[in-house]
Short mmCIF file of C-alpha atoms in Angstrom, two decimals:
data_model
loop_
_atom_site.label_atom_id
_atom_site.label_comp_id
_atom_site.label_asym_id
_atom_site.label_seq_id
_atom_site.Cartn_x
_atom_site.Cartn_y
_atom_site.Cartn_z
CA MET A 1315 -25.93 81.76 327.62
CA ALA A 1316 -22.33 82.71 328.34
CA VAL A 1317 -21.27 79.16 327.66
CA ILE A 1318 -23.11 79.10 324.31
CA GLY A 1319 -21.54 82.41 323.41
CA THR A 1320 -18.09 81.06 324.19
CA ILE A 1321 -18.71 77.96 322.03
CA ARG A 1322 -19.90 80.15 319.15
CA ALA A 1323 -16.87 82.36 319.48
CA ARG A 1324 -14.56 79.40 319.30
CA SER A 1325 -16.54 77.30 316.80
CA GLY A 1326 -13.71 77.45 314.25
CA LEU A 1327 -11.25 76.02 316.72
CA LEU A 1328 -13.77 73.36 317.73
CA ILE A 1329 -14.34 72.29 314.11
CA LEU A 1330 -10.58 72.15 313.61
CA LEU A 1331 -10.16 69.92 316.67
CA ILE A 1332 -12.99 67.62 315.57
CA GLY A 1333 -11.52 67.38 312.09
CA ALA A 1334 -8.07 66.63 313.47
CA SER A 1335 -9.54 63.94 315.73
CA LEU A 1336 -11.40 62.29 312.85
CA PHE A 1337 -8.29 62.42 310.68
CA GLY A 1338 -6.21 60.86 313.45
CA PHE A 1339 -8.82 58.16 313.95
CA LEU A 1340 -8.81 57.29 310.25
CA ILE A 1341 -5.01 57.18 310.13
CA MET A 1342 -4.90 54.96 313.22
CA ASP A 1343 -7.55 52.63 311.80
CA PHE A 1344 -5.75 52.41 308.46
CA THR A 1345 -2.42 51.71 310.16
CA ASN A 1346 -3.92 49.03 312.38
CA SER A 1347 -5.61 47.45 309.38
CA GLN A 1348 -2.37 47.34 307.45
CA PHE A 1349 -0.57 45.97 310.46
CA SER A 1350 -3.24 43.32 310.93
CA VAL A 1351 -3.02 42.30 307.32
CA LEU A 1352 0.75 42.01 307.47
CA LYS A 1353 0.71 40.32 310.83
CA GLY A 1354 -2.05 37.96 309.82
CA LYS A 1355 -0.54 37.03 306.49
CA LYS A 1356 -0.68 33.27 306.41
CA ASP A 1357 1.91 30.94 305.00
CA SER A 1358 -0.22 27.85 305.68
CA VAL A 1359 -3.64 26.56 304.64
CA GLY A 1360 -4.29 24.78 307.93
CA LYS A 1361 -2.93 22.85 310.87
CA VAL A 1362 -3.41 19.16 311.62
CA ASN A 1363 -2.30 17.66 314.94
CA GLY A 1364 -0.22 20.77 315.52
CA GLU A 1365 1.55 20.40 312.16
CA LYS A 1366 1.12 23.18 309.62
CA ILE A 1367 0.35 22.48 305.99
CA SER A 1368 2.16 25.18 304.05
CA ILE A 1369 0.64 26.90 301.06
CA ASN A 1370 3.63 25.90 298.93
CA ASP A 1371 3.30 22.20 299.82
CA TYR A 1372 -0.44 22.25 299.23
CA THR A 1373 -0.10 24.08 295.91
CA LYS A 1374 2.60 21.70 294.68
CA LYS A 1375 0.55 18.61 295.55
CA TYR A 1376 -2.56 20.15 293.99
CA GLU A 1377 -0.69 20.91 290.77
CA ASP A 1378 0.75 17.38 290.74
CA ASN A 1379 -2.78 15.96 291.08
CA ILE A 1380 -3.99 18.15 288.21
CA LYS A 1381 -1.10 17.01 286.04
CA SER A 1382 -1.77 13.36 286.86
CA MET A 1383 -5.44 13.69 285.95
CA GLU A 1384 -4.59 15.49 282.72
CA GLU A 1385 -2.14 12.72 281.81
CA GLN A 1386 -4.84 10.12 282.40
CA GLN A 1387 -7.32 11.90 280.17
CA MET A 1388 -7.48 10.81 276.58
CA ARG A 1389 -6.36 13.20 273.90
CA GLY A 1390 -9.15 15.28 272.41
CA GLN A 1391 -11.10 15.50 275.66
CA PRO A 1392 -12.17 18.98 276.84
CA PRO A 1393 -10.05 20.69 279.50
CA MET A 1394 -10.82 20.17 283.16
CA SER A 1395 -13.96 21.87 284.42
CA ASP A 1396 -14.22 24.08 287.51
CA MET A 1397 -16.10 21.26 289.24
CA GLN A 1398 -13.23 18.84 288.62
CA ARG A 1399 -10.70 21.37 289.90
CA ASN A 1400 -12.74 21.98 293.05
CA TYR A 1401 -12.93 18.22 293.57
CA LEU A 1402 -9.14 17.99 293.23
CA ARG A 1403 -8.66 20.79 295.76
CA THR A 1404 -10.75 18.89 298.31
CA GLN A 1405 -9.03 15.60 297.45
CA THR A 1406 -5.60 17.20 297.83
CA TRP A 1407 -6.51 18.57 301.26
CA ASN A 1408 -7.91 15.22 302.42
CA GLU A 1409 -4.79 13.41 301.20
CA MET A 1410 -2.50 15.73 303.14
CA VAL A 1411 -4.62 15.47 306.29
CA ASN A 1412 -4.67 11.67 306.09
CA ASP A 1413 -0.93 11.56 305.48
CA ILE A 1414 -0.23 13.54 308.66
CA ILE A 1415 -2.73 11.73 310.88
CA PHE A 1416 -1.93 8.19 309.77
CA SER A 1417 1.83 8.69 309.43
CA ASN A 1418 2.01 9.69 313.10
CA LEU A 1419 -0.29 6.82 314.01
CA TYR A 1420 1.76 4.24 312.09
CA THR A 1421 4.94 5.46 313.76
CA LYS A 1422 3.44 5.20 317.24
CA LEU A 1423 2.14 1.69 316.54
CA GLY A 1424 5.41 0.56 314.96
CA ILE A 1425 3.78 -0.25 311.62
CA ASN A 1426 6.24 -0.34 308.72
CA VAL A 1427 6.40 -1.48 305.10
CA THR A 1428 9.78 -2.88 304.05
CA PRO A 1429 11.35 -2.85 300.56
CA GLU A 1430 10.94 -6.63 300.50
CA GLU A 1431 7.20 -6.24 301.03
CA MET A 1432 7.01 -3.67 298.24
CA ASN A 1433 8.80 -6.05 295.89
CA GLU A 1434 6.36 -8.80 296.85
CA LEU A 1435 3.39 -6.52 296.20
CA ALA A 1436 4.78 -5.79 292.75
CA THR A 1437 5.90 -9.24 291.59
CA SER A 1438 4.53 -11.99 293.83
CA PRO A 1439 2.04 -14.31 292.04
CA GLU A 1440 0.29 -14.93 295.37
CA ASN A 1441 0.40 -11.51 297.07
CA ALA A 1442 0.60 -8.98 294.25
CA TYR A 1443 -1.28 -5.70 294.64
CA PRO A 1444 -4.73 -5.96 292.94
CA GLU A 1445 -3.99 -3.15 290.48
CA MET A 1446 -0.74 -4.87 289.49
CA ARG A 1447 -2.71 -8.02 288.71
CA ARG A 1448 -5.05 -6.07 286.46
CA GLN A 1449 -2.34 -4.19 284.57
CA PHE A 1450 0.26 -6.91 283.97
CA VAL A 1451 -1.51 -9.88 282.45
CA ASN A 1452 0.03 -12.47 280.16
CA PRO A 1453 -1.91 -12.39 276.85
CA GLN A 1454 -1.74 -16.18 276.49
CA THR A 1455 -2.56 -17.35 280.01
CA ARG A 1456 -4.64 -14.30 281.03
CA GLN A 1457 -2.89 -14.53 284.41
CA PHE A 1458 -0.71 -12.09 286.30
CA ASP A 1459 2.82 -12.16 284.86
CA PRO A 1460 5.70 -10.96 287.13
CA ALA A 1461 8.05 -11.04 284.12
CA GLN A 1462 6.07 -8.23 282.50
CA VAL A 1463 6.41 -6.17 285.67
CA ARG A 1464 10.18 -6.56 285.67
CA LEU A 1465 10.32 -5.69 281.97
CA PHE A 1466 8.24 -2.58 282.56
CA LEU A 1467 10.42 -1.43 285.47
CA SER A 1468 13.57 -1.89 283.41
CA HIS A 1469 12.29 0.64 280.85
CA LEU A 1470 11.03 3.37 283.19
CA ASP A 1471 13.53 5.91 281.86
CA ASP A 1472 13.04 5.15 278.19
CA PRO A 1473 11.65 8.19 276.33
CA ARG A 1474 8.16 7.83 274.89
CA GLU A 1475 6.78 9.78 271.97
CA GLY A 1476 4.77 12.85 272.97
CA GLU A 1477 5.84 12.74 276.66
CA GLU A 1478 8.36 14.68 278.67
CA PRO A 1479 11.46 12.73 279.79
CA GLY A 1480 10.90 11.05 283.14
CA THR A 1481 7.10 11.05 282.88
CA LEU A 1482 6.81 7.28 283.11
CA ARG A 1483 9.04 7.12 286.20
CA LYS A 1484 7.02 9.86 287.90
CA GLN A 1485 3.83 7.95 287.21
CA TRP A 1486 5.33 4.77 288.65
CA LEU A 1487 6.60 6.52 291.78
CA LYS A 1488 3.15 7.96 292.37
CA PHE A 1489 1.57 4.55 291.89
CA GLU A 1490 4.18 2.95 294.14
CA ALA A 1491 3.42 5.50 296.88
CA ALA A 1492 -0.29 4.66 296.65
CA MET A 1493 0.52 0.94 296.82
CA LYS A 1494 2.66 1.47 299.91
CA GLN A 1495 -0.03 3.59 301.56
CA SER A 1496 -2.56 0.84 300.89
CA GLN A 1497 -0.28 -1.70 302.57
CA PHE A 1498 0.05 0.56 305.60
CA GLN A 1499 -3.73 0.83 305.77
CA ASN A 1500 -4.20 -2.92 305.47
CA LYS A 1501 -1.79 -3.56 308.32
CA TYR A 1502 -3.53 -1.00 310.49
CA ASN A 1503 -6.97 -2.48 309.72
CA ASN A 1504 -5.73 -5.98 310.54
CA LEU A 1505 -4.32 -4.71 313.81
CA VAL A 1506 -7.65 -3.13 314.74
CA ASN A 1507 -9.60 -6.24 313.74
CA LYS A 1508 -7.39 -8.48 315.85
CA GLY A 1509 -7.68 -6.05 318.74
CA LEU A 1510 -11.47 -6.35 318.56
CA TYR A 1511 -11.40 -10.15 318.49
CA VAL A 1512 -13.20 -11.79 321.41
CA PRO A 1513 -12.15 -15.39 322.29
CA THR A 1514 -14.89 -18.01 322.48
CA TRP A 1515 -14.40 -18.60 326.20
CA MET A 1516 -14.80 -14.91 326.94
CA ALA A 1517 -17.96 -14.66 324.84
CA GLU A 1518 -19.44 -17.71 326.61
CA MET A 1519 -18.57 -16.29 330.04
CA ALA A 1520 -20.17 -12.94 329.18
CA TYR A 1521 -23.28 -14.72 327.89
CA ASN A 1522 -23.58 -16.86 331.04
CA ASP A 1523 -23.09 -13.86 333.30
CA GLN A 1524 -25.83 -11.93 331.54
CA ASN A 1525 -28.31 -14.81 331.52
CA ARG A 1526 -27.68 -16.41 334.93
CA LEU A 1527 -30.74 -16.39 337.22
CA VAL A 1528 -30.49 -16.78 341.01
CA ASP A 1529 -32.88 -16.86 343.96
CA PHE A 1530 -31.77 -14.95 347.03
CA LYS A 1531 -33.04 -13.40 350.22
CA TYR A 1532 -31.99 -10.07 351.65
CA VAL A 1533 -32.55 -8.06 354.82
CA GLN A 1534 -33.14 -4.33 354.61
#
């Protein structure tokens, strides 16, 4: 009873202490939350093979992809839908991931694409890039025409009505990068295919080993 009486007598002080404790707890929680937010503020959207993909790089590539798609759309078409934008976000991420993974892989394997190869992909009648063959066709022969490619490249910086200066060159550089990436991929695929090749003699030996029957005796 004496204890209860003491608590009652000092109830005001007890309430004050409890209130102060709660206030201190709230302040501490708020401070920690703010600190966590500031500390955890990210400047990257992810990490691939230990390499960070910064928000700025991702945003720039995403905006470039949007601009490219808008330039490809015909005039009078409705603006891009949310579904198309979400698709571009995913595509942008996948492109950046593939660039990091395969660029490191190509370097380790010593795979390279030279300027001479790029020129051949653009103008060679025998080895031109498939998209080049479709775009630069002689109206008379209906065949790929390297002369048209050279003519096109010589006018990359010519202004075109309704377009910003340099638009055509930007489009070509983007296409050229895709062409180069495709050549890298082809070389890598060929390397893998050749690595998986099994000589005839080895296949025959494996077949004989698996199908050979013998009679034998053993002692346990």
